[in-house]
Amino acid sequence: MNLAVVGMIAGMALGFAGYFGGFGAFLLVAALGAIGFVAGRFLEGDLEPGDFFRVRGDRRR
């Protein structure tokens, strides 16, 4: 699926949540969408758990 279509669908979902559920529902849908995005990137292999849990003194480039 084209990224523009995915973005449009996500925007429509956020718009519906904001309109029908208020600002709290908007934030909930946005947070769950971000979590789903990160989980999908992990499953595709684009992200590694070490990308988030790196030691502070580690300076890999």
mmCIF file of C-alpha atoms in Angstrom:
data_model
loop_
_atom_site.group_PDB
_atom_site.id
_atom_site.type_symbol
_atom_site.label_atom_id
_atom_site.label_comp_id
_atom_site.label_asym_id
_atom_site.label_seq_id
_atom_site.Cartn_x
_atom_site.Cartn_y
_atom_site.Cartn_z
ATOM 1 C CA MET A 1 0.000 0.000 0.000
ATOM 2 C CA ASN A 2 1.218 3.479 -0.850
ATOM 3 C CA LEU A 3 2.507 5.538 2.112
ATOM 4 C CA ALA A 4 0.251 8.436 1.140
ATOM 5 C CA VAL A 5 -2.792 6.165 1.429
ATOM 6 C CA VAL A 6 -1.621 4.850 4.804
ATOM 7 C CA GLY A 7 -1.136 8.422 6.009
ATOM 8 C CA MET A 8 -4.572 9.402 4.761
ATOM 9 C CA ILE A 9 -6.194 6.471 6.569
ATOM 10 C CA ALA A 10 -4.333 7.298 9.787
ATOM 11 C CA GLY A 11 -5.376 10.936 9.517
ATOM 12 C CA MET A 12 -8.992 9.974 8.949
ATOM 13 C CA ALA A 13 -8.918 7.646 11.981
ATOM 14 C CA LEU A 14 -7.501 10.440 14.134
ATOM 15 C CA GLY A 15 -10.075 12.862 12.781
ATOM 16 C CA PHE A 16 -12.969 10.531 13.568
ATOM 17 C CA ALA A 17 -11.585 9.847 17.040
ATOM 18 C CA GLY A 18 -11.208 13.553 17.708
ATOM 19 C CA TYR A 19 -14.647 14.428 16.404
ATOM 20 C CA PHE A 20 -16.654 11.661 18.021
ATOM 21 C CA GLY A 21 -14.582 10.938 21.132
ATOM 22 C CA GLY A 22 -12.981 14.252 21.985
ATOM 23 C CA PHE A 23 -9.380 15.161 22.584
ATOM 24 C CA GLY A 24 -8.716 12.217 24.940
ATOM 25 C CA ALA A 25 -9.770 9.721 22.277
ATOM 26 C CA PHE A 26 -7.609 11.580 19.751
ATOM 27 C CA LEU A 27 -4.555 11.205 22.009
ATOM 28 C CA LEU A 28 -5.338 7.536 22.696
ATOM 29 C CA VAL A 29 -5.614 6.728 18.979
ATOM 30 C CA ALA A 30 -2.404 8.655 18.237
ATOM 31 C CA ALA A 31 -0.477 6.866 21.014
ATOM 32 C CA LEU A 32 -1.726 3.421 19.983
ATOM 33 C CA GLY A 33 -0.869 4.210 16.366
ATOM 34 C CA ALA A 34 2.685 5.155 17.341
ATOM 35 C CA ILE A 35 3.068 1.960 19.380
ATOM 36 C CA GLY A 36 1.756 -0.080 16.454
ATOM 37 C CA PHE A 37 4.147 1.660 14.084
ATOM 38 C CA VAL A 38 7.167 0.863 16.272
ATOM 39 C CA ALA A 39 6.004 -2.739 16.751
ATOM 40 C CA GLY A 40 5.622 -3.119 12.993
ATOM 41 C CA ARG A 41 9.129 -1.808 12.406
ATOM 42 C CA PHE A 42 10.462 -4.360 14.913
ATOM 43 C CA LEU A 43 8.627 -7.179 13.177
ATOM 44 C CA GLU A 44 9.943 -6.101 9.768
ATOM 45 C CA GLY A 45 13.482 -6.042 11.125
ATOM 46 C CA ASP A 46 14.074 -2.322 10.571
ATOM 47 C CA LEU A 47 14.626 -1.673 14.287
ATOM 48 C CA GLU A 48 16.545 -3.591 16.926
ATOM 49 C CA PRO A 49 15.806 -3.466 20.673
ATOM 50 C CA GLY A 50 19.330 -2.137 21.219
ATOM 51 C CA ASP A 51 18.386 1.012 19.294
ATOM 52 C CA PHE A 52 16.302 2.117 22.285
ATOM 53 C CA PHE A 53 18.254 0.579 25.161
ATOM 54 C CA ARG A 54 21.811 1.579 24.349
ATOM 55 C CA VAL A 55 24.191 2.396 27.204
ATOM 56 C CA ARG A 56 24.814 6.120 27.591
ATOM 57 C CA GLY A 57 28.618 5.846 27.139
ATOM 58 C CA ASP A 58 28.263 3.779 23.952
ATOM 59 C CA ARG A 59 29.252 5.965 20.980
ATOM 60 C CA ARG A 60 28.710 3.781 17.937
ATOM 61 C CA ARG A 61 28.358 5.654 14.642
#
